[in-house]
PDB file of C-alpha atoms in Angstrom:
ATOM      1  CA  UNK O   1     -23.151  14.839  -4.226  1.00 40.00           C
ATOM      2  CA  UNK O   2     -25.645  12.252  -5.102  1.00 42.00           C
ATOM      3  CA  UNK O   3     -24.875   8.279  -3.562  1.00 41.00           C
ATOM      4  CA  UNK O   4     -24.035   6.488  -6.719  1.00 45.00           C
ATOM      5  CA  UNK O   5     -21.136   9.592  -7.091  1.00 47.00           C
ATOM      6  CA  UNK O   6     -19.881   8.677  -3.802  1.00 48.00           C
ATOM      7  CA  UNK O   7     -20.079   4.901  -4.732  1.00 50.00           C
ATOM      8  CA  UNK O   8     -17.993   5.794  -8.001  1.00 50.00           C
ATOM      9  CA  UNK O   9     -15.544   7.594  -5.958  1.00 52.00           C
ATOM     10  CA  UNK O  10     -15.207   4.742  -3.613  1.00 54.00           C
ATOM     11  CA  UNK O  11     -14.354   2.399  -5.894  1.00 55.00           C
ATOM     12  CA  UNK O  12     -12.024   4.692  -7.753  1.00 54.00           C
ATOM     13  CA  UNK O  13      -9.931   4.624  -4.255  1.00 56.00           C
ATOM     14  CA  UNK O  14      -9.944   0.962  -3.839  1.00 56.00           C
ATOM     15  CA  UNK O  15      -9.216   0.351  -6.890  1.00 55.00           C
ATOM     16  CA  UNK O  16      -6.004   2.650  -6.909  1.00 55.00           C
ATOM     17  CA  UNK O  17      -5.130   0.699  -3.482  1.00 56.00           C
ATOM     18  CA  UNK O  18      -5.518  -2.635  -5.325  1.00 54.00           C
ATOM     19  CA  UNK O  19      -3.095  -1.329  -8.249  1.00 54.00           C
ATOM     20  CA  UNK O  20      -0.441   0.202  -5.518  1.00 51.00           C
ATOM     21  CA  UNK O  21      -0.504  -3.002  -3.489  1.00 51.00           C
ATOM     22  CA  UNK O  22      -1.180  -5.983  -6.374  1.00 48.00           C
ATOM     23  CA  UNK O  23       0.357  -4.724  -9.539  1.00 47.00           C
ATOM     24  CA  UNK O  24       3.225  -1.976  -8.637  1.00 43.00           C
ATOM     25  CA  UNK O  25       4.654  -4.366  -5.972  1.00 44.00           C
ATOM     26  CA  UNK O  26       8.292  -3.143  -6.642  1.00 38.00           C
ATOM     27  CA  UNK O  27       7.304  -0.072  -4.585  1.00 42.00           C
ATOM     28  CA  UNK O  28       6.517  -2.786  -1.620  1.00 43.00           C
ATOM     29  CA  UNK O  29       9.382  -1.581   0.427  1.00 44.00           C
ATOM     30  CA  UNK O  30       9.003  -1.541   4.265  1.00 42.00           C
ATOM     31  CA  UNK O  31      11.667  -0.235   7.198  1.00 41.00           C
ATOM     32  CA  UNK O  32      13.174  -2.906   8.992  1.00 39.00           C
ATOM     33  CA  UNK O  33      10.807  -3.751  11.838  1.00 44.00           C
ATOM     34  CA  UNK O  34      10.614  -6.294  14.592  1.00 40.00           C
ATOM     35  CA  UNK O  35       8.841  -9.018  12.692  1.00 51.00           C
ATOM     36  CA  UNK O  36      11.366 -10.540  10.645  1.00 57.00           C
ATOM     37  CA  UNK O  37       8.952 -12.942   9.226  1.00 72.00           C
ATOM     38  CA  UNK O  38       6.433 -10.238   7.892  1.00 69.00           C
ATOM     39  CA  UNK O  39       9.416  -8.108   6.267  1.00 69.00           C
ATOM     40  CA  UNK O  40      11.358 -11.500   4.829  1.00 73.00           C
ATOM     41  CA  UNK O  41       7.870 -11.513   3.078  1.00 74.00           C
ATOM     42  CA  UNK O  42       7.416  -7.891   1.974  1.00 69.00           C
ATOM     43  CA  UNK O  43      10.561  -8.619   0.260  1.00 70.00           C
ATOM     44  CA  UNK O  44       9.763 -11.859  -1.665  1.00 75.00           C
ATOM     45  CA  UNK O  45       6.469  -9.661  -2.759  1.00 72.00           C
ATOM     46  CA  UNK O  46       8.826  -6.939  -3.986  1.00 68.00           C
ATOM     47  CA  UNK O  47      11.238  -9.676  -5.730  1.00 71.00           C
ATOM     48  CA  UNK O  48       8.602 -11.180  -7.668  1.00 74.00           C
ATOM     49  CA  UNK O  49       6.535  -7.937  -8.557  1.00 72.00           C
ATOM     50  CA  UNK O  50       9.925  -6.474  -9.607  1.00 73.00           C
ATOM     51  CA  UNK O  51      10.116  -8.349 -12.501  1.00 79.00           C
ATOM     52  CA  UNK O  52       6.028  -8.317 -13.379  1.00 82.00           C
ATOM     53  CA  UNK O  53       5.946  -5.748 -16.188  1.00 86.00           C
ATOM     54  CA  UNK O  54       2.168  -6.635 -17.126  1.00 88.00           C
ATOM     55  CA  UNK O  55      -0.299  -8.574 -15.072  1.00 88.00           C
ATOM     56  CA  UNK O  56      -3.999  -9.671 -15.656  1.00 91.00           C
ATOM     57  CA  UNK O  57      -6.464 -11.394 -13.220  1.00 92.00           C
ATOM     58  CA  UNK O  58      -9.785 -12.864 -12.628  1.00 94.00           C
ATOM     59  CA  UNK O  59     -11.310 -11.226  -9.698  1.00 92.00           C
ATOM     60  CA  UNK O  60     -14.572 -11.945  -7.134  1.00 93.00           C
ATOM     61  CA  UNK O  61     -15.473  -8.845  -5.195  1.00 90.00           C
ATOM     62  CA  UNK O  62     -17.781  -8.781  -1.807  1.00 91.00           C
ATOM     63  CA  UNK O  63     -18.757  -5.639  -0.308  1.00 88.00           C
ATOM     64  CA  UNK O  64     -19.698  -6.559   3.669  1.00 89.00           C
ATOM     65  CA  UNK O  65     -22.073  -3.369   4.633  1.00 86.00           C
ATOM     66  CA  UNK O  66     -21.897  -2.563   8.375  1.00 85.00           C
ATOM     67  CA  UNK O  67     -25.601  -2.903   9.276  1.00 86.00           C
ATOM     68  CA  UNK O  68     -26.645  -5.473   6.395  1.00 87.00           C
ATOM     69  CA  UNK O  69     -26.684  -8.994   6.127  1.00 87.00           C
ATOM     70  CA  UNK O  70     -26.531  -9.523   2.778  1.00 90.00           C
ATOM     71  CA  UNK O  71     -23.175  -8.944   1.166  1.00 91.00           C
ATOM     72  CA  UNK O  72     -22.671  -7.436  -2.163  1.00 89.00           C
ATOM     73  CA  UNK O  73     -21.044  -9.737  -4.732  1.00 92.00           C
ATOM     74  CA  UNK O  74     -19.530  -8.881  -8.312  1.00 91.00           C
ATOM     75  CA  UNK O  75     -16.612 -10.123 -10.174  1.00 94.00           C
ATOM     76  CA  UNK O  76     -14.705  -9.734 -13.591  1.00 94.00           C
ATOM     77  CA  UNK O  77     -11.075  -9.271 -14.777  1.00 94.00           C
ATOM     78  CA  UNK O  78      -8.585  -6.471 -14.109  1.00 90.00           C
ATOM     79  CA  UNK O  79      -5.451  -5.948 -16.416  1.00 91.00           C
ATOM     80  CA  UNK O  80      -2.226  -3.927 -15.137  1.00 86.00           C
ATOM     81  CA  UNK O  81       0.722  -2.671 -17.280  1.00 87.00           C
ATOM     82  CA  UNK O  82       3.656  -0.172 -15.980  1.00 84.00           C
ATOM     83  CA  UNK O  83       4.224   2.168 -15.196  1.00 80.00           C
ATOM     84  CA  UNK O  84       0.437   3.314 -13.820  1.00 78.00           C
ATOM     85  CA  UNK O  85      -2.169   1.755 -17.083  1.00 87.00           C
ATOM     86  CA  UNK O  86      -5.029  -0.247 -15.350  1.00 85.00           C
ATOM     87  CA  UNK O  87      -8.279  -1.549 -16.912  1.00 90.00           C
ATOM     88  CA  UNK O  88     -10.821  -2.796 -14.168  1.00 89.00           C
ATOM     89  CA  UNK O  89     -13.481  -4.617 -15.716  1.00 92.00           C
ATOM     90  CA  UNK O  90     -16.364  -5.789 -14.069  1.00 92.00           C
ATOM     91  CA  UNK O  91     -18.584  -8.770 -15.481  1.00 94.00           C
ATOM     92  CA  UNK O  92     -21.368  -9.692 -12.797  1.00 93.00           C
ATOM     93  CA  UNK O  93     -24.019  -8.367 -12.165  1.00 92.00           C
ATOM     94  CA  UNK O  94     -23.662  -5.100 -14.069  1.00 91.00           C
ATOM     95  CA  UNK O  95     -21.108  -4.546 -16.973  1.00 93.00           C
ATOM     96  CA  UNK O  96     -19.137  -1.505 -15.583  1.00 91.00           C
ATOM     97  CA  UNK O  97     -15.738  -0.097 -17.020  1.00 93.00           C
ATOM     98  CA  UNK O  98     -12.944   1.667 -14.812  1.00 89.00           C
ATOM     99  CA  UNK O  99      -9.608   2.625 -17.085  1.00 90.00           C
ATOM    100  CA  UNK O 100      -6.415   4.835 -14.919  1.00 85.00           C
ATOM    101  CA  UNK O 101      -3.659   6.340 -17.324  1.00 85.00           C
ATOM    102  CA  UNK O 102      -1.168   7.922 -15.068  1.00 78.00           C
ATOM    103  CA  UNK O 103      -3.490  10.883 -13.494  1.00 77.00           C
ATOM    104  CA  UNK O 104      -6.560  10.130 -15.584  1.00 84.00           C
ATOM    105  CA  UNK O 105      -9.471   7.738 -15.021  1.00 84.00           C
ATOM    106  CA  UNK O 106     -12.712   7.038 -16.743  1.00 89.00           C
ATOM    107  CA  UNK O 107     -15.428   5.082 -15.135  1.00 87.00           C
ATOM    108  CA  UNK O 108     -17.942   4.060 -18.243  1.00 92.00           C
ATOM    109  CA  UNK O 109     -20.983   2.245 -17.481  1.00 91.00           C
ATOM    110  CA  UNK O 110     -22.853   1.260 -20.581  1.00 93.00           C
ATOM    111  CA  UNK O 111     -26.213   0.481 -18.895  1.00 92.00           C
ATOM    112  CA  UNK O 112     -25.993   4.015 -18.240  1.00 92.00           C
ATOM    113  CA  UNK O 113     -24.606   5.546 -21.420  1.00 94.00           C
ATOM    114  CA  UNK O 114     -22.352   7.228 -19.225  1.00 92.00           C
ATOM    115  CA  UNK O 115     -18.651   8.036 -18.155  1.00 92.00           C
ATOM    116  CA  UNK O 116     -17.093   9.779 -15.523  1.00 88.00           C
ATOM    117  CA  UNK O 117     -13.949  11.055 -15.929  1.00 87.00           C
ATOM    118  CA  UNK O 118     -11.617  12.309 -13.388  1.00 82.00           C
ATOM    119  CA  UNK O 119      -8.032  13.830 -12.377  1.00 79.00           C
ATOM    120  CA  UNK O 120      -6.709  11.103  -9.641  1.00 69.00           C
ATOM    121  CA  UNK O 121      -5.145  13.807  -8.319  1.00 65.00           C
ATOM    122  CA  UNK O 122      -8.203  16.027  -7.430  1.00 64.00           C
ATOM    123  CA  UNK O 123     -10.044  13.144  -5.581  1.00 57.00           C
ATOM    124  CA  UNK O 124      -9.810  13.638  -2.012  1.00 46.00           C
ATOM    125  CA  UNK O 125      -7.532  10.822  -0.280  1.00 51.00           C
ATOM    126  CA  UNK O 126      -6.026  10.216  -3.578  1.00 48.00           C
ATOM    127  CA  UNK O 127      -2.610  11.649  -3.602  1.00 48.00           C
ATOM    128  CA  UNK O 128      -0.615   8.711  -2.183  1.00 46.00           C
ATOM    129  CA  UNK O 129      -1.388   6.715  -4.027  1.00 46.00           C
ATOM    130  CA  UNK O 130      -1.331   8.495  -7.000  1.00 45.00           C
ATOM    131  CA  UNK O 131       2.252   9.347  -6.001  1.00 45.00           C
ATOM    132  CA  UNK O 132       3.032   5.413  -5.879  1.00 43.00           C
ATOM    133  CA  UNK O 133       1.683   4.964  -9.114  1.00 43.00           C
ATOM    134  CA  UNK O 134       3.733   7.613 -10.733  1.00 44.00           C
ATOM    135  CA  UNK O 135       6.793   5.734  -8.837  1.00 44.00           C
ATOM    136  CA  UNK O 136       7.377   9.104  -7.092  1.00 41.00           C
ATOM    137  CA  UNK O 137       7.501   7.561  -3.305  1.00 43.00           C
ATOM    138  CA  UNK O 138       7.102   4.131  -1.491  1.00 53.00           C
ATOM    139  CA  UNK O 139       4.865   2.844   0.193  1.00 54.00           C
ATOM    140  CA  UNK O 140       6.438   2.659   3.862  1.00 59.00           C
ATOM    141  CA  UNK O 141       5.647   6.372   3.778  1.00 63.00           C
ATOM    142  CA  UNK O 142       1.944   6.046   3.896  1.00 64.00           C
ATOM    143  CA  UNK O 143       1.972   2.489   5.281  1.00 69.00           C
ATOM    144  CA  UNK O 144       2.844   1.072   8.183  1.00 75.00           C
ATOM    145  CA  UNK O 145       3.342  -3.017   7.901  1.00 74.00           C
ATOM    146  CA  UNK O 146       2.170  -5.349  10.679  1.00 77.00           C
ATOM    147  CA  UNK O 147       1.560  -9.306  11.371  1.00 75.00           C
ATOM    148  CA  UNK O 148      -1.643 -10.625  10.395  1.00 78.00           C
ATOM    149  CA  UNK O 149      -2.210 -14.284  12.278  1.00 71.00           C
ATOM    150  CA  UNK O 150      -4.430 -16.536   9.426  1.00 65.00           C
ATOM    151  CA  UNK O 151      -7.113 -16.557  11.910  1.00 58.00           C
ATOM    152  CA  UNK O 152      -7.445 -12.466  11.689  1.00 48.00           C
ATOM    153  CA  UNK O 153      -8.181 -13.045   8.193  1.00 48.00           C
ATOM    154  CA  UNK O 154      -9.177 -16.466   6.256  1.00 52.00           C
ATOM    155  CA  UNK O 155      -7.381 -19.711   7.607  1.00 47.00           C
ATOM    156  CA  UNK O 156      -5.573 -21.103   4.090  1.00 57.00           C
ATOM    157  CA  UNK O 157      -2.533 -22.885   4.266  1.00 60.00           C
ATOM    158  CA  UNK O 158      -1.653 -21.659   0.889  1.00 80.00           C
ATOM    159  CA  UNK O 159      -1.511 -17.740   1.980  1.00 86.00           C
ATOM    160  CA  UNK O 160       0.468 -15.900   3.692  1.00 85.00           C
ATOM    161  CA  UNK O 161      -0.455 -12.335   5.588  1.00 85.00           C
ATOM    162  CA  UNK O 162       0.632  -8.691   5.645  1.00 81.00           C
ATOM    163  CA  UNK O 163      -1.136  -6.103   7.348  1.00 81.00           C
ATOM    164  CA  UNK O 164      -1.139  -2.711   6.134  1.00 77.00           C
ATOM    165  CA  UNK O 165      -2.177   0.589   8.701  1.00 77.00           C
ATOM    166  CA  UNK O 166      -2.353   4.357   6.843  1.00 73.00           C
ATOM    167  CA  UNK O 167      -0.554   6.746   8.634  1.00 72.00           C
ATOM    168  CA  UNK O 168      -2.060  10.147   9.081  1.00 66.00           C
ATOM    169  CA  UNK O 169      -1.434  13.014  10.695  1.00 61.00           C
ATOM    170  CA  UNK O 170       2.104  11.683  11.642  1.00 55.00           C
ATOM    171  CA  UNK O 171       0.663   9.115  12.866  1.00 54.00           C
ATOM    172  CA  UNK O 172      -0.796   5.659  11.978  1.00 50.00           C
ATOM    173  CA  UNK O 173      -4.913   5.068  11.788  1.00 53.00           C
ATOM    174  CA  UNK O 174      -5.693   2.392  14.251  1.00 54.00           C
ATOM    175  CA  UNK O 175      -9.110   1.877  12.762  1.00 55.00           C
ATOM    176  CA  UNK O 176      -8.627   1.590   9.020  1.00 71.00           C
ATOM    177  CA  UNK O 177      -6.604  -1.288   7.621  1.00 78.00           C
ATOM    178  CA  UNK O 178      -5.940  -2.951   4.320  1.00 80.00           C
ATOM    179  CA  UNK O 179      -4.909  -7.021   5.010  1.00 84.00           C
ATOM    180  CA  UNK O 180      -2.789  -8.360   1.737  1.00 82.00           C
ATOM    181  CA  UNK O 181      -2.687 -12.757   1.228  1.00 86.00           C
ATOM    182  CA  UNK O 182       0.255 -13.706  -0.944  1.00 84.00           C
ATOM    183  CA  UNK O 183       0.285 -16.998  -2.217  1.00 85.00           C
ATOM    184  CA  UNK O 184       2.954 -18.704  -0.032  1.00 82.00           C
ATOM    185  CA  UNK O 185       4.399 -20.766  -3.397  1.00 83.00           C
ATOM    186  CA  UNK O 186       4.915 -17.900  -6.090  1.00 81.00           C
ATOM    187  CA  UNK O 187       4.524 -14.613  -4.054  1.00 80.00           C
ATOM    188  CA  UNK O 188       1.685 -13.250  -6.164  1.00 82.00           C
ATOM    189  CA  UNK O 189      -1.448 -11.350  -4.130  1.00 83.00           C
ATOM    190  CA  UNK O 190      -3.939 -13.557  -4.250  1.00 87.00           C
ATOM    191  CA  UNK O 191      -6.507 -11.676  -1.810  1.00 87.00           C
ATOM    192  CA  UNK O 192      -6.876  -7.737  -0.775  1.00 83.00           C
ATOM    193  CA  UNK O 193      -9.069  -6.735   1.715  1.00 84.00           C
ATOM    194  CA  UNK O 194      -9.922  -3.170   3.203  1.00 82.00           C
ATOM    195  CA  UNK O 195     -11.332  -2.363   6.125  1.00 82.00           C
ATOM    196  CA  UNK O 196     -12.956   0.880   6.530  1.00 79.00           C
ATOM    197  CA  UNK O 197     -13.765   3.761   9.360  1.00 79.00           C
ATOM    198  CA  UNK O 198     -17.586   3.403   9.055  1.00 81.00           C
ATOM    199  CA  UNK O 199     -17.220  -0.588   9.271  1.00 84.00           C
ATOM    200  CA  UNK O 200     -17.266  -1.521   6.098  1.00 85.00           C
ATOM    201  CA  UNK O 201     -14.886  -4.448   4.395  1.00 87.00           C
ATOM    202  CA  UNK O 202     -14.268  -4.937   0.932  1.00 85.00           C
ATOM    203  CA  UNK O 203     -13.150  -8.679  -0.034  1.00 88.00           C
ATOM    204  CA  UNK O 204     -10.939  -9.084  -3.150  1.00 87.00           C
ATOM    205  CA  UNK O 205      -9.836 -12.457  -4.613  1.00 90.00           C
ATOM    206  CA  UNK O 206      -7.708 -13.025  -7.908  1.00 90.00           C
ATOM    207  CA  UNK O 207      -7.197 -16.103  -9.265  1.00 92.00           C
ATOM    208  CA  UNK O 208      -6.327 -17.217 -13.028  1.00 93.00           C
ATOM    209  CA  UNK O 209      -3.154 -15.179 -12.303  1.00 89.00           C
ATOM    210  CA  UNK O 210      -0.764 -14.325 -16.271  1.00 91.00           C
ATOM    211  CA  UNK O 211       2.128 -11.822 -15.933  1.00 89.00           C
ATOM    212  CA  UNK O 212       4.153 -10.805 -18.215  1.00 92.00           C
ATOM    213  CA  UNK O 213       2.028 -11.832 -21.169  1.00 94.00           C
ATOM    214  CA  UNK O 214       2.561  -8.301 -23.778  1.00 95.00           C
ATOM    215  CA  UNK O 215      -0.535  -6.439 -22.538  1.00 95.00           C
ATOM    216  CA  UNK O 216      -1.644  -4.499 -25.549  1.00 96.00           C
ATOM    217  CA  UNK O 217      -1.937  -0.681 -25.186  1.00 94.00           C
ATOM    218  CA  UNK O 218      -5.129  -0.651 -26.404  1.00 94.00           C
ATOM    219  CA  UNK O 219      -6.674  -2.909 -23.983  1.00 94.00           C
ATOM    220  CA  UNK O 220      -6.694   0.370 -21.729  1.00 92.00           C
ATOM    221  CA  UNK O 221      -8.449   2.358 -24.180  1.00 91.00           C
ATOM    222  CA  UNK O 222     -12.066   3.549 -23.126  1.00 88.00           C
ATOM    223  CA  UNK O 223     -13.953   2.434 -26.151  1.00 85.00           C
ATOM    224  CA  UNK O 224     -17.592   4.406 -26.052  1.00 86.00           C
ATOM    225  CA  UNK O 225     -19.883   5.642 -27.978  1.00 89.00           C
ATOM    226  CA  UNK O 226     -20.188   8.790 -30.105  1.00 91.00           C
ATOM    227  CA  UNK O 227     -23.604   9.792 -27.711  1.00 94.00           C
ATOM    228  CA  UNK O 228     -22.468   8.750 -24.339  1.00 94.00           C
ATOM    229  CA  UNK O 229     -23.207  11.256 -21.333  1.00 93.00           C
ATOM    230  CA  UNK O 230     -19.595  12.601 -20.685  1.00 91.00           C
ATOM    231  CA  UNK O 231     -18.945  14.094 -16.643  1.00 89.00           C
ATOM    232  CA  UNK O 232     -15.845  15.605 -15.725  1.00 84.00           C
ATOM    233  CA  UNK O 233     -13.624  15.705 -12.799  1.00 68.00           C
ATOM    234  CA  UNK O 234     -15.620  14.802  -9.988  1.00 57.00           C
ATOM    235  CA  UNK O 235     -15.093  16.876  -6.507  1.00 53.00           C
TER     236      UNK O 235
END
């Protein structure tokens, strides 16, 4: 598998974390723990995400590379609509296309003339969430919730923190860990960032927040043209 595969593949799986967590929030449902505070908020996310039936966002991405110095930046604008439609559009520095219907994603980069497409459910690690998507589980199962102090993450008075741990194996993965800010005033994700096994953290802000504004269906059409390379169903 060559690297810029495995790059599309990562982002594919982030990406389907960001929809799960930021966009199908009425599946934010979490058994009662010891940490009142972090569970009163799961539930205000789950109130207001209850009644989001489209959502669309500016976004500013930075990938932290164990080993580097430099951080990657991008950014763009991502567009949600229920149940599962997501069009994840990235601006800066290289136009790049990601659309998920239900169990189907395309991944068209036009500097490239090409598009991957791909059965969610045939990606490794991408079950779960593909499940939450379809509305078919919730996320306690996979998740398990935990404090996060503002000083583990960004100190801003405006956000407030959830922690979120996979579980595997029957148990829960102590080094992999996805930390969610909600804006304290309207309960809307404002930040998502994932922490990975090999050390790795990927930084997502939205701002420029509309909900509920009529999506159209065809915004999360993949538009390409009649010569593009076509690759299907990745590994």
């Amino acid at each position: 598998m060559t690297s810029a595969t495995e790059h599309v593949i990562v982002v594919l799986r982030f990406t389907i974390l960001v929809v799960l967590i930021a966009a199908l929030g009425s599946h934010l449902s979490f058994a009662a723990g010891p940490d009142s505070n972090a569970e009163d908020l799961a539930n205000k996310i789950q109130s207001r995400y209850e009644h989001t039936a489209d959502l669309s966002a500016d976004f500013t991405q930075t990938l932290l590379i164990e080993g580097f110095e430099t951080p990657m930046q991008s950014s763009g604008r991502i567009s949600i609509k229920k149940p599962g439609r997501l069009y994840w559009e990235y601006r800066d520095p290289q136009a790049e296309h990601i659309y998920v219907n239900g169990d189907r994603v395309a991944f068209y980069t036009p500097a490239h003339n090409q598009v991957i497409q791909a059965t969610l459910s045939r990606l490794a690690e991408s079950r779960a969430p593909l499940h939450l998507l379809q509305g078919a589980t919730r996320l306690r199962e996979h998740f398990e919730l935990e404090q996060v102090e503002p000083g583990d993450a960004q100190d801003n008075d405006r956000l407030q923190w959830l922690g979120l741990r996979p579980k595997e194996d029957g148990g829960v993965e102590s080094r992999r860990r996805i930390v969610i800010g909600v804006d304290s005033k309207n309960h809307y994700i404002r930040t998502v960032g994932m922490h990975e096994l090999n050390g790795n953290v990927t930084i997502i802000h939205f701002s420029n927040i509309t909900a509920n504004s009529n999506l159209p269906d065809s915004l999360f059409h993949c538009d390409m043209p009649t010569d593009v390379e076509i690759i299907q169903d990745l590994p």
